[in-house]
Amino acid sequence: MKINKYIGVRDFYPEDMVVENYIFDAWRKVANSFGYKEIDTPIIEPLELFTAKSGEEITSQLYNFTDKGDRKITLRPETTPSVARLVVQKQKELKKPMKWFSVSQCFRYERPQKGRLRGFVQFNADCLGVETPIADAENIALASNILLELGLTKDDFFIRLSQRELINSIFKNIKIKNIQPVFKLIDKKAKISEKDFVLGLKDNGLNDSQIDKINLLFTVKSVEDLEKSGLDYDKDAFENVKQISDYLTDFGLKDLMVLDLSVIRGFDYYTGIVFELYDRTGEFRAVAGGGRYDDLVGVFNGERCPGIGFGMGDAVLALLLEKKGLLKKLELSTDYFIAIMGEENSSYAIEVANSLRKKGNSVEIEVANRNFKKQMNYANSINAKNLIVIGDEETKNKSYKIKDLKTGKEK
């Protein structure tokens, strides 16, 4: 009976895991360098954890079901609500700020396409307990530094910045009564035609003057542009964007920043700065995205605990790295292959392997009782760096020689 894997999920063979672990290692290395500490949460969570505040798009994509105890549960589609739950559970004990990251398997029931899967691994980094522009900028810098660590350059990607309070104030000042549907339209603007976008705005009661003001938003590319735009906005929210921009300049990211007020982000829990990282060619969807969520912990009966965080998925990131030729250097390899000439020499071969492994080397020994030629073919197929041959003489003398398979020289 042939059983195929489920649609939208992936198998990972050894050569695939080399790429995955390369990405995971970069996530952990950069997060640790910023002082973030690793956490993890269950892959199964109570359904209401995500229906409470995640937004319509995410809740419509949940893998949810009722378990044998009649509890409504779901596979996690993201991890930010789980992080909020962790805070609530130990809020009195935790020292602020909590700077946490996770590498988590997530699931969303959506149409599989390039860079978008039903099963994916997501890196999340959250800083909780503070609401300062420097915390926001540092979180964005962390996301950017991951891409730089993986070999991308400032010519490969950019940061789109926006601010939910700023957009809210502009909408209120142009007398938009029902803001949430307009948010949703702007969030999917790139996926629909200009005609459908305008019709959607009119269906939500906007007149031509209001639509002109919204279109004016899309011409703003910097804080200077916003100041000159003539739009009426909240000055505190504007100052917040300006301060974060200044700090990002201090982090060395000035050339990557674009103010883009079309960035809304689909989650309903965002309250302040929101951001996305995109490749400059526009070929891929957002490589990372996040924002400030100051009220999410309170939704789950905790004390107010402001937070800033982002998510970065492995699927889009791997496609981007492959496109840029940054995965060619990755290959499977083994430090030593030990060929065994006769089963009677196996014990000494194991002794040699044990010694090498204690020194931190990866070692394979012959386990298939093949002839020497076939053992050599196998050593080459696994990209072994060094060869050790254990025969009668080596066993008798308790000695061996090491051959560098790249140069052919003995060490």
mmCIF file of C-alpha atoms in Angstrom:
data_model
loop_
_atom_site.group_PDB
_atom_site.id
_atom_site.type_symbol
_atom_site.label_atom_id
_atom_site.label_comp_id
_atom_site.label_asym_id
_atom_site.label_seq_id
_atom_site.Cartn_x
_atom_site.Cartn_y
_atom_site.Cartn_z
ATOM 1 C CA MET A 1 0.000 0.000 0.000
ATOM 2 C CA LYS A 2 1.463 3.330 -1.073
ATOM 3 C CA ILE A 3 0.820 6.277 1.216
ATOM 4 C CA ASN A 4 1.870 9.738 0.077
ATOM 5 C CA LYS A 5 2.676 12.554 2.454
ATOM 6 C CA TYR A 6 -0.011 15.095 3.295
ATOM 7 C CA ILE A 7 -0.326 18.089 0.977
ATOM 8 C CA GLY A 8 1.607 21.236 1.918
ATOM 9 C CA VAL A 9 4.105 19.590 4.276
ATOM 10 C CA ARG A 10 7.676 18.446 3.660
ATOM 11 C CA ASP A 11 9.946 15.473 4.145
ATOM 12 C CA PHE A 12 13.546 16.305 4.987
ATOM 13 C CA TYR A 13 16.263 13.976 3.729
ATOM 14 C CA PRO A 14 19.813 14.413 5.105
ATOM 15 C CA GLU A 15 20.763 16.893 2.363
ATOM 16 C CA ASP A 16 17.625 18.916 3.153
ATOM 17 C CA MET A 17 18.409 18.986 6.860
ATOM 18 C CA VAL A 18 21.810 20.515 6.095
ATOM 19 C CA VAL A 19 19.945 23.576 4.780
ATOM 20 C CA GLU A 20 17.427 23.583 7.627
ATOM 21 C CA ASN A 21 20.116 23.366 10.295
ATOM 22 C CA TYR A 22 22.162 26.072 8.574
ATOM 23 C CA ILE A 23 19.164 28.399 8.916
ATOM 24 C CA PHE A 24 18.368 27.260 12.470
ATOM 25 C CA ASP A 25 21.987 27.771 13.539
ATOM 26 C CA ALA A 26 21.935 31.343 12.203
ATOM 27 C CA TRP A 27 18.645 32.044 14.013
ATOM 28 C CA ARG A 28 20.074 30.835 17.310
ATOM 29 C CA LYS A 29 23.490 32.456 16.867
ATOM 30 C CA VAL A 30 22.115 35.931 16.153
ATOM 31 C CA ALA A 31 19.362 35.704 18.790
ATOM 32 C CA ASN A 32 21.923 34.725 21.419
ATOM 33 C CA SER A 33 24.177 37.602 20.339
ATOM 34 C CA PHE A 34 21.304 40.004 21.109
ATOM 35 C CA GLY A 35 20.771 38.455 24.544
ATOM 36 C CA TYR A 36 17.573 36.581 23.649
ATOM 37 C CA LYS A 37 16.975 33.242 25.426
ATOM 38 C CA GLU A 38 15.384 30.191 23.816
ATOM 39 C CA ILE A 39 11.964 28.916 24.866
ATOM 40 C CA ASP A 40 9.482 26.410 23.473
ATOM 41 C CA THR A 41 5.739 25.853 23.758
ATOM 42 C CA PRO A 42 3.437 22.899 22.953
ATOM 43 C CA ILE A 43 2.521 22.272 19.342
ATOM 44 C CA ILE A 44 -1.074 21.754 20.564
ATOM 45 C CA GLU A 45 -2.793 24.672 22.299
ATOM 46 C CA PRO A 46 -6.337 25.529 23.478
ATOM 47 C CA LEU A 47 -8.354 26.849 20.540
ATOM 48 C CA GLU A 48 -9.345 30.075 22.299
ATOM 49 C CA LEU A 49 -5.694 31.094 22.613
ATOM 50 C CA PHE A 50 -5.715 31.893 18.892
ATOM 51 C CA THR A 51 -9.350 32.828 18.297
ATOM 52 C CA ALA A 52 -9.195 35.557 20.966
ATOM 53 C CA LYS A 53 -7.020 38.038 19.124
ATOM 54 C CA SER A 54 -5.132 36.602 16.127
ATOM 55 C CA GLY A 55 -7.442 37.960 13.427
ATOM 56 C CA GLU A 56 -9.823 36.513 10.876
ATOM 57 C CA GLU A 57 -7.169 35.377 8.373
ATOM 58 C CA ILE A 58 -5.319 33.220 10.898
ATOM 59 C CA THR A 59 -8.393 31.802 12.641
ATOM 60 C CA SER A 60 -9.806 30.694 9.292
ATOM 61 C CA GLN A 61 -6.618 28.684 8.697
ATOM 62 C CA LEU A 62 -6.508 26.773 11.981
ATOM 63 C CA TYR A 63 -6.105 23.006 12.201
ATOM 64 C CA ASN A 64 -8.543 22.699 15.084
ATOM 65 C CA PHE A 65 -10.482 19.761 16.470
ATOM 66 C CA THR A 66 -12.109 18.387 19.617
ATOM 67 C CA ASP A 67 -10.049 15.871 21.571
ATOM 68 C CA LYS A 68 -11.306 12.757 23.391
ATOM 69 C CA GLY A 69 -11.912 14.828 26.515
ATOM 70 C CA ASP A 70 -14.229 17.154 24.545
ATOM 71 C CA ARG A 71 -11.664 19.994 24.683
ATOM 72 C CA LYS A 72 -11.334 22.321 21.686
ATOM 73 C CA ILE A 73 -7.694 22.435 20.658
ATOM 74 C CA THR A 74 -5.588 23.453 17.656
ATOM 75 C CA LEU A 75 -2.182 22.979 16.130
ATOM 76 C CA ARG A 76 -0.375 26.290 16.638
ATOM 77 C CA PRO A 77 -0.406 28.527 13.532
ATOM 78 C CA GLU A 78 2.124 30.920 15.125
ATOM 79 C CA THR A 79 3.680 31.380 18.574
ATOM 80 C CA THR A 80 3.033 34.934 19.796
ATOM 81 C CA PRO A 81 -0.184 34.052 21.710
ATOM 82 C CA SER A 82 1.681 31.107 23.282
ATOM 83 C CA VAL A 83 4.391 33.529 24.409
ATOM 84 C CA ALA A 84 1.703 35.715 25.985
ATOM 85 C CA ARG A 85 0.348 32.643 27.799
ATOM 86 C CA LEU A 86 3.820 31.904 29.184
ATOM 87 C CA VAL A 87 4.035 35.431 30.546
ATOM 88 C CA VAL A 88 0.637 35.197 32.260
ATOM 89 C CA GLN A 89 1.580 31.920 33.967
ATOM 90 C CA LYS A 90 4.633 33.401 35.720
ATOM 91 C CA GLN A 91 4.091 37.142 35.413
ATOM 92 C CA LYS A 92 4.949 37.921 39.058
ATOM 93 C CA GLU A 93 8.216 35.989 38.915
ATOM 94 C CA LEU A 94 9.637 37.072 35.559
ATOM 95 C CA LYS A 95 12.362 39.715 35.373
ATOM 96 C CA LYS A 96 11.806 42.396 32.760
ATOM 97 C CA PRO A 97 12.550 42.667 29.972
ATOM 98 C CA MET A 98 11.925 39.084 28.874
ATOM 99 C CA LYS A 99 13.860 38.594 25.648
ATOM 100 C CA TRP A 100 12.800 35.233 24.263
ATOM 101 C CA PHE A 101 13.078 33.350 20.975
ATOM 102 C CA SER A 102 11.786 30.043 19.677
ATOM 103 C CA VAL A 103 12.177 27.741 16.671
ATOM 104 C CA SER A 104 8.788 26.117 16.267
ATOM 105 C CA GLN A 105 6.872 23.854 13.899
ATOM 106 C CA CYS A 106 3.619 25.607 12.928
ATOM 107 C CA PHE A 107 0.604 24.682 10.810
ATOM 108 C CA ARG A 108 -1.897 26.696 8.788
ATOM 109 C CA TYR A 109 -4.592 25.329 6.517
ATOM 110 C CA GLU A 110 -4.000 27.437 3.429
ATOM 111 C CA ARG A 111 -3.396 26.880 -0.273
ATOM 112 C CA PRO A 112 0.201 25.696 -0.725
ATOM 113 C CA GLN A 113 2.233 27.868 -3.083
ATOM 114 C CA LYS A 114 5.760 29.168 -3.519
ATOM 115 C CA GLY A 115 7.140 29.935 -0.074
ATOM 116 C CA ARG A 116 3.806 29.238 1.633
ATOM 117 C CA LEU A 117 3.151 25.806 3.130
ATOM 118 C CA ARG A 118 0.728 24.187 5.550
ATOM 119 C CA GLY A 119 3.572 22.962 7.722
ATOM 120 C CA PHE A 120 6.568 25.229 8.308
ATOM 121 C CA VAL A 121 9.178 26.131 10.897
ATOM 122 C CA GLN A 122 8.987 29.637 12.306
ATOM 123 C CA PHE A 123 11.550 31.616 14.243
ATOM 124 C CA ASN A 124 9.990 34.035 16.723
ATOM 125 C CA ALA A 125 11.805 36.680 18.755
ATOM 126 C CA ASP A 126 9.938 38.717 21.378
ATOM 127 C CA CYS A 127 10.974 41.383 23.866
ATOM 128 C CA LEU A 128 8.373 41.790 26.605
ATOM 129 C CA GLY A 129 7.928 44.107 29.562
ATOM 130 C CA VAL A 130 9.182 47.326 27.959
ATOM 131 C CA GLU A 131 7.678 49.761 25.447
ATOM 132 C CA THR A 132 10.569 51.874 24.260
ATOM 133 C CA PRO A 133 11.637 52.823 20.722
ATOM 134 C CA ILE A 134 15.077 51.314 21.307
ATOM 135 C CA ALA A 135 13.497 47.922 22.145
ATOM 136 C CA ASP A 136 11.506 48.113 18.903
ATOM 137 C CA ALA A 137 14.576 49.067 16.872
ATOM 138 C CA GLU A 138 16.671 46.320 18.443
ATOM 139 C CA ASN A 139 14.039 43.705 17.579
ATOM 140 C CA ILE A 140 13.984 44.893 13.956
ATOM 141 C CA ALA A 141 17.805 44.920 13.946
ATOM 142 C CA LEU A 142 17.799 41.308 15.158
ATOM 143 C CA ALA A 143 15.651 40.277 12.180
ATOM 144 C CA SER A 144 17.913 42.176 9.790
ATOM 145 C CA ASN A 145 21.104 40.753 11.267
ATOM 146 C CA ILE A 146 19.851 37.202 10.742
ATOM 147 C CA LEU A 147 19.648 37.855 7.003
ATOM 148 C CA LEU A 148 23.111 39.427 7.024
ATOM 149 C CA GLU A 149 24.483 36.446 8.981
ATOM 150 C CA LEU A 150 23.131 34.113 6.278
ATOM 151 C CA GLY A 151 25.091 35.981 3.619
ATOM 152 C CA LEU A 152 22.493 38.375 2.253
ATOM 153 C CA THR A 153 23.619 41.964 1.790
ATOM 154 C CA LYS A 154 21.920 45.318 2.128
ATOM 155 C CA ASP A 155 21.410 45.205 -1.641
ATOM 156 C CA ASP A 156 19.274 42.070 -1.239
ATOM 157 C CA PHE A 157 16.551 43.179 1.192
ATOM 158 C CA PHE A 158 14.874 46.154 2.842
ATOM 159 C CA ILE A 159 12.687 46.969 5.857
ATOM 160 C CA ARG A 160 9.129 48.280 5.428
ATOM 161 C CA LEU A 161 8.067 50.250 8.512
ATOM 162 C CA SER A 162 4.587 51.357 9.512
ATOM 163 C CA GLN A 163 2.725 52.335 12.683
ATOM 164 C CA ARG A 164 -0.805 51.218 13.549
ATOM 165 C CA GLU A 165 -1.564 54.177 15.874
ATOM 166 C CA LEU A 166 -0.337 56.561 13.202
ATOM 167 C CA ILE A 167 -2.608 55.035 10.558
ATOM 168 C CA ASN A 168 -5.530 54.930 13.019
ATOM 169 C CA SER A 169 -5.138 58.658 13.664
ATOM 170 C CA ILE A 170 -5.035 59.470 9.940
ATOM 171 C CA PHE A 171 -8.179 57.403 9.346
ATOM 172 C CA LYS A 172 -9.998 59.103 12.230
ATOM 173 C CA ASN A 173 -9.033 62.530 10.963
ATOM 174 C CA ILE A 174 -10.451 61.802 7.515
ATOM 175 C CA LYS A 175 -13.659 60.579 9.189
ATOM 176 C CA ILE A 176 -13.493 56.857 8.375
ATOM 177 C CA LYS A 177 -16.120 55.325 10.637
ATOM 178 C CA ASN A 178 -15.339 51.618 10.311
ATOM 179 C CA ILE A 179 -11.558 51.220 10.313
ATOM 180 C CA GLN A 180 -11.063 47.424 10.494
ATOM 181 C CA PRO A 181 -12.497 46.571 7.031
ATOM 182 C CA VAL A 182 -10.311 49.313 5.516
ATOM 183 C CA PHE A 183 -7.284 47.838 7.301
ATOM 184 C CA LYS A 184 -8.065 44.462 5.765
ATOM 185 C CA LEU A 185 -8.375 45.974 2.286
ATOM 186 C CA ILE A 186 -5.046 47.779 2.582
ATOM 187 C CA ASP A 187 -3.403 44.623 3.914
ATOM 188 C CA LYS A 188 -4.375 42.722 0.749
ATOM 189 C CA LYS A 189 -3.981 45.648 -1.685
ATOM 190 C CA ALA A 190 -1.033 44.038 -3.469
ATOM 191 C CA LYS A 191 -3.126 40.932 -4.183
ATOM 192 C CA ILE A 192 -6.086 42.677 -5.851
ATOM 193 C CA SER A 193 -6.543 45.094 -8.754
ATOM 194 C CA GLU A 194 -6.653 48.854 -8.231
ATOM 195 C CA LYS A 195 -10.269 48.808 -9.429
ATOM 196 C CA ASP A 196 -11.275 46.192 -6.838
ATOM 197 C CA PHE A 197 -9.394 48.104 -4.149
ATOM 198 C CA VAL A 198 -11.304 51.326 -4.864
ATOM 199 C CA LEU A 199 -14.620 49.455 -5.120
ATOM 200 C CA GLY A 200 -13.887 47.831 -1.752
ATOM 201 C CA LEU A 201 -13.303 51.244 -0.175
ATOM 202 C CA LYS A 202 -16.549 52.592 -1.657
ATOM 203 C CA ASP A 203 -18.431 49.520 -0.434
ATOM 204 C CA ASN A 204 -17.243 50.473 3.054
ATOM 205 C CA GLY A 205 -18.761 53.941 2.716
ATOM 206 C CA LEU A 206 -15.693 55.998 1.702
ATOM 207 C CA ASN A 207 -16.147 58.970 -0.609
ATOM 208 C CA ASP A 208 -13.734 60.167 -3.313
ATOM 209 C CA SER A 209 -12.008 62.643 -1.012
ATOM 210 C CA GLN A 210 -11.335 59.963 1.617
ATOM 211 C CA ILE A 211 -10.071 57.560 -1.047
ATOM 212 C CA ASP A 212 -7.680 60.249 -2.333
ATOM 213 C CA LYS A 213 -6.291 60.660 1.194
ATOM 214 C CA ILE A 214 -5.787 56.910 1.533
ATOM 215 C CA ASN A 215 -3.988 56.785 -1.816
ATOM 216 C CA LEU A 216 -1.812 59.639 -0.557
ATOM 217 C CA LEU A 217 -0.646 57.266 2.197
ATOM 218 C CA PHE A 218 0.967 55.052 -0.423
ATOM 219 C CA THR A 219 3.203 57.873 -1.698
ATOM 220 C CA VAL A 220 4.875 58.267 1.710
ATOM 221 C CA LYS A 221 8.324 56.605 1.820
ATOM 222 C CA SER A 222 10.018 58.408 4.724
ATOM 223 C CA VAL A 223 9.239 60.464 7.833
ATOM 224 C CA GLU A 224 10.158 63.535 5.766
ATOM 225 C CA ASP A 225 7.571 62.569 3.138
ATOM 226 C CA LEU A 226 4.947 62.201 5.856
ATOM 227 C CA GLU A 227 5.725 65.649 7.264
ATOM 228 C CA LYS A 228 5.238 67.185 3.804
ATOM 229 C CA SER A 229 2.166 65.119 2.883
ATOM 230 C CA GLY A 230 -0.460 67.395 4.414
ATOM 231 C CA LEU A 231 -2.050 64.436 6.182
ATOM 232 C CA ASP A 232 -3.309 65.043 9.714
ATOM 233 C CA TYR A 233 -1.824 62.504 12.120
ATOM 234 C CA ASP A 234 -1.097 61.841 15.787
ATOM 235 C CA LYS A 235 2.154 63.598 16.693
ATOM 236 C CA ASP A 236 3.137 61.061 19.387
ATOM 237 C CA ALA A 237 2.789 58.176 16.937
ATOM 238 C CA PHE A 238 4.826 60.127 14.389
ATOM 239 C CA GLU A 239 7.529 60.810 16.967
ATOM 240 C CA ASN A 240 7.594 57.089 17.796
ATOM 241 C CA VAL A 241 8.306 56.228 14.148
ATOM 242 C CA LYS A 242 10.973 58.925 13.975
ATOM 243 C CA GLN A 243 12.741 57.681 17.111
ATOM 244 C CA ILE A 244 12.721 54.085 15.888
ATOM 245 C CA SER A 245 14.094 55.223 12.533
ATOM 246 C CA ASP A 246 16.877 57.117 14.307
ATOM 247 C CA TYR A 247 17.782 54.060 16.380
ATOM 248 C CA LEU A 248 17.780 51.854 13.282
ATOM 249 C CA THR A 249 20.278 54.289 11.794
ATOM 250 C CA ASP A 250 22.424 53.748 14.895
ATOM 251 C CA PHE A 251 22.165 49.996 14.285
ATOM 252 C CA GLY A 252 23.617 50.598 10.809
ATOM 253 C CA LEU A 253 20.357 49.969 8.960
ATOM 254 C CA LYS A 254 19.573 53.433 7.556
ATOM 255 C CA ASP A 255 19.873 52.334 3.929
ATOM 256 C CA LEU A 256 17.376 49.514 4.466
ATOM 257 C CA MET A 257 14.453 51.547 5.861
ATOM 258 C CA VAL A 258 11.350 52.542 3.910
ATOM 259 C CA LEU A 259 8.304 54.049 5.608
ATOM 260 C CA ASP A 260 5.360 52.216 4.042
ATOM 261 C CA LEU A 261 1.960 52.955 5.548
ATOM 262 C CA SER A 262 0.367 50.203 3.479
ATOM 263 C CA VAL A 263 1.938 47.708 5.892
ATOM 264 C CA ILE A 264 -0.865 46.731 8.267
ATOM 265 C CA ARG A 265 -0.049 43.099 9.217
ATOM 266 C CA GLY A 266 -2.998 40.725 9.511
ATOM 267 C CA PHE A 267 -2.995 40.182 13.258
ATOM 268 C CA ASP A 268 -5.530 42.156 15.280
ATOM 269 C CA TYR A 269 -3.255 42.394 18.324
ATOM 270 C CA TYR A 270 -0.751 44.913 16.877
ATOM 271 C CA THR A 271 -0.844 48.315 18.588
ATOM 272 C CA GLY A 272 2.195 50.321 17.450
ATOM 273 C CA ILE A 273 5.119 49.863 15.081
ATOM 274 C CA VAL A 274 4.738 47.103 12.490
ATOM 275 C CA PHE A 275 7.375 45.986 10.018
ATOM 276 C CA GLU A 276 8.213 43.527 7.278
ATOM 277 C CA LEU A 277 11.457 42.456 5.616
ATOM 278 C CA TYR A 278 11.306 41.950 1.844
ATOM 279 C CA ASP A 279 13.775 40.953 -0.825
ATOM 280 C CA ARG A 280 14.412 43.875 -3.190
ATOM 281 C CA THR A 281 13.377 41.964 -6.327
ATOM 282 C CA GLY A 282 9.835 41.501 -5.039
ATOM 283 C CA GLU A 283 9.896 37.876 -6.141
ATOM 284 C CA PHE A 284 9.083 36.487 -2.703
ATOM 285 C CA ARG A 285 6.522 37.259 -0.031
ATOM 286 C CA ALA A 286 7.704 38.826 3.242
ATOM 287 C CA VAL A 287 10.768 37.083 4.667
ATOM 288 C CA ALA A 288 9.900 38.303 8.178
ATOM 289 C CA GLY A 289 7.259 40.436 9.829
ATOM 290 C CA GLY A 290 6.155 41.624 13.221
ATOM 291 C CA GLY A 291 5.290 44.552 15.410
ATOM 292 C CA ARG A 292 4.344 45.893 18.809
ATOM 293 C CA TYR A 293 1.533 44.213 20.761
ATOM 294 C CA ASP A 294 1.030 45.982 24.084
ATOM 295 C CA ASP A 295 -2.375 44.558 25.008
ATOM 296 C CA LEU A 296 -2.123 40.863 24.104
ATOM 297 C CA VAL A 297 -1.090 39.581 27.551
ATOM 298 C CA GLY A 298 -4.047 41.405 29.091
ATOM 299 C CA VAL A 299 -6.439 39.525 26.806
ATOM 300 C CA PHE A 300 -5.520 36.338 28.697
ATOM 301 C CA ASN A 301 -6.222 37.833 32.150
ATOM 302 C CA GLY A 302 -2.662 38.901 32.787
ATOM 303 C CA GLU A 303 -1.465 42.312 33.867
ATOM 304 C CA ARG A 304 -0.643 44.643 31.019
ATOM 305 C CA CYS A 305 2.725 43.620 29.562
ATOM 306 C CA PRO A 306 3.878 45.445 26.420
ATOM 307 C CA GLY A 307 5.781 43.490 23.791
ATOM 308 C CA ILE A 308 7.504 43.670 20.424
ATOM 309 C CA GLY A 309 8.227 40.631 18.285
ATOM 310 C CA PHE A 310 8.512 39.131 14.817
ATOM 311 C CA GLY A 311 8.287 35.839 12.998
ATOM 312 C CA MET A 312 10.498 34.482 10.215
ATOM 313 C CA GLY A 313 9.632 31.302 8.330
ATOM 314 C CA ASP A 314 12.101 28.768 6.955
ATOM 315 C CA ALA A 315 10.373 28.172 3.605
ATOM 316 C CA VAL A 316 10.616 31.660 2.080
ATOM 317 C CA LEU A 317 14.040 32.203 3.593
ATOM 318 C CA ALA A 318 15.420 28.998 2.038
ATOM 319 C CA LEU A 319 14.033 29.986 -1.378
ATOM 320 C CA LEU A 320 15.648 33.415 -1.139
ATOM 321 C CA LEU A 321 19.024 31.986 -0.079
ATOM 322 C CA GLU A 322 18.890 29.466 -2.916
ATOM 323 C CA LYS A 323 18.033 32.216 -5.418
ATOM 324 C CA LYS A 324 21.064 34.206 -4.251
ATOM 325 C CA GLY A 325 23.359 31.177 -4.541
ATOM 326 C CA LEU A 326 24.037 31.106 -0.816
ATOM 327 C CA LEU A 327 23.308 27.407 -0.318
ATOM 328 C CA LYS A 328 25.846 26.021 -2.809
ATOM 329 C CA LYS A 329 28.564 25.782 -0.173
ATOM 330 C CA LEU A 330 26.417 23.512 2.003
ATOM 331 C CA GLU A 331 27.070 19.813 1.683
ATOM 332 C CA LEU A 332 26.921 16.653 3.727
ATOM 333 C CA SER A 333 30.296 15.413 4.869
ATOM 334 C CA THR A 334 31.930 13.045 7.343
ATOM 335 C CA ASP A 335 35.276 13.700 8.998
ATOM 336 C CA TYR A 336 36.492 10.093 8.848
ATOM 337 C CA PHE A 337 35.516 6.877 7.108
ATOM 338 C CA ILE A 338 37.118 3.759 8.544
ATOM 339 C CA ALA A 339 37.437 0.901 6.049
ATOM 340 C CA ILE A 340 37.677 -2.559 7.613
ATOM 341 C CA MET A 341 39.613 -5.297 5.827
ATOM 342 C CA GLY A 342 38.105 -8.434 7.340
ATOM 343 C CA GLU A 343 35.575 -8.854 10.110
ATOM 344 C CA GLU A 344 38.303 -9.898 12.548
ATOM 345 C CA ASN A 345 39.565 -6.282 12.502
ATOM 346 C CA SER A 346 36.236 -4.744 13.490
ATOM 347 C CA SER A 347 37.006 -4.454 17.201
ATOM 348 C CA TYR A 348 40.084 -2.316 16.636
ATOM 349 C CA ALA A 349 38.177 -0.212 14.071
ATOM 350 C CA ILE A 350 35.546 0.479 16.722
ATOM 351 C CA GLU A 351 38.291 1.414 19.201
ATOM 352 C CA VAL A 352 39.728 3.934 16.702
ATOM 353 C CA ALA A 353 36.264 5.332 15.963
ATOM 354 C CA ASN A 354 35.529 5.785 19.672
ATOM 355 C CA SER A 355 38.771 7.695 20.138
ATOM 356 C CA LEU A 356 38.092 10.029 17.210
ATOM 357 C CA ARG A 357 34.497 10.660 18.260
ATOM 358 C CA LYS A 358 35.613 11.659 21.753
ATOM 359 C CA LYS A 359 37.607 14.424 20.075
ATOM 360 C CA GLY A 360 34.447 15.769 18.423
ATOM 361 C CA ASN A 361 34.801 14.167 14.984
ATOM 362 C CA SER A 362 32.082 12.548 12.880
ATOM 363 C CA VAL A 363 33.141 9.000 12.037
ATOM 364 C CA GLU A 364 31.602 6.229 9.964
ATOM 365 C CA ILE A 365 32.896 2.667 10.048
ATOM 366 C CA GLU A 366 32.205 -0.052 7.507
ATOM 367 C CA VAL A 367 29.143 -2.054 8.589
ATOM 368 C CA ALA A 368 28.203 -3.832 5.327
ATOM 369 C CA ASN A 369 31.199 -6.186 4.922
ATOM 370 C CA ARG A 370 31.974 -4.881 1.411
ATOM 371 C CA ASN A 371 35.191 -5.245 -0.542
ATOM 372 C CA PHE A 372 37.725 -2.427 -0.514
ATOM 373 C CA LYS A 373 36.633 -0.908 -3.834
ATOM 374 C CA LYS A 374 33.011 -0.666 -2.718
ATOM 375 C CA GLN A 375 34.066 0.803 0.610
ATOM 376 C CA MET A 376 36.054 3.486 -1.224
ATOM 377 C CA ASN A 377 33.091 4.278 -3.463
ATOM 378 C CA TYR A 378 30.950 4.681 -0.375
ATOM 379 C CA ALA A 379 33.523 6.923 1.325
ATOM 380 C CA ASN A 380 33.445 9.223 -1.700
ATOM 381 C CA SER A 381 29.646 9.183 -1.844
ATOM 382 C CA ILE A 382 29.369 10.448 1.752
ATOM 383 C CA ASN A 383 32.027 13.089 1.083
ATOM 384 C CA ALA A 384 34.387 11.697 3.717
ATOM 385 C CA LYS A 385 37.309 14.041 4.349
ATOM 386 C CA ASN A 386 39.704 11.382 5.610
ATOM 387 C CA LEU A 387 40.167 7.642 5.205
ATOM 388 C CA ILE A 388 41.536 5.138 7.700
ATOM 389 C CA VAL A 389 42.061 1.525 6.645
ATOM 390 C CA ILE A 390 42.137 -1.077 9.407
ATOM 391 C CA GLY A 391 43.626 -4.411 8.358
ATOM 392 C CA ASP A 392 45.556 -7.186 10.055
ATOM 393 C CA GLU A 393 48.741 -5.130 10.411
ATOM 394 C CA GLU A 394 46.948 -2.130 11.936
ATOM 395 C CA THR A 395 45.150 -4.367 14.415
ATOM 396 C CA LYS A 396 48.355 -6.153 15.375
ATOM 397 C CA ASN A 397 50.394 -2.963 15.860
ATOM 398 C CA LYS A 398 47.548 -0.883 17.270
ATOM 399 C CA SER A 399 48.345 1.867 14.773
ATOM 400 C CA TYR A 400 46.827 3.424 11.666
ATOM 401 C CA LYS A 401 47.445 6.003 8.959
ATOM 402 C CA ILE A 402 45.111 8.792 7.890
ATOM 403 C CA LYS A 403 44.671 9.643 4.209
ATOM 404 C CA ASP A 404 43.304 13.033 3.177
ATOM 405 C CA LEU A 405 40.809 12.117 0.460
ATOM 406 C CA LYS A 406 40.919 15.577 -1.085
ATOM 407 C CA THR A 407 44.692 15.776 -1.558
ATOM 408 C CA GLY A 408 45.485 12.059 -1.542
ATOM 409 C CA LYS A 409 48.260 12.634 0.990
ATOM 410 C CA GLU A 410 48.789 10.682 4.180
ATOM 411 C CA LYS A 411 48.923 12.564 7.464
#
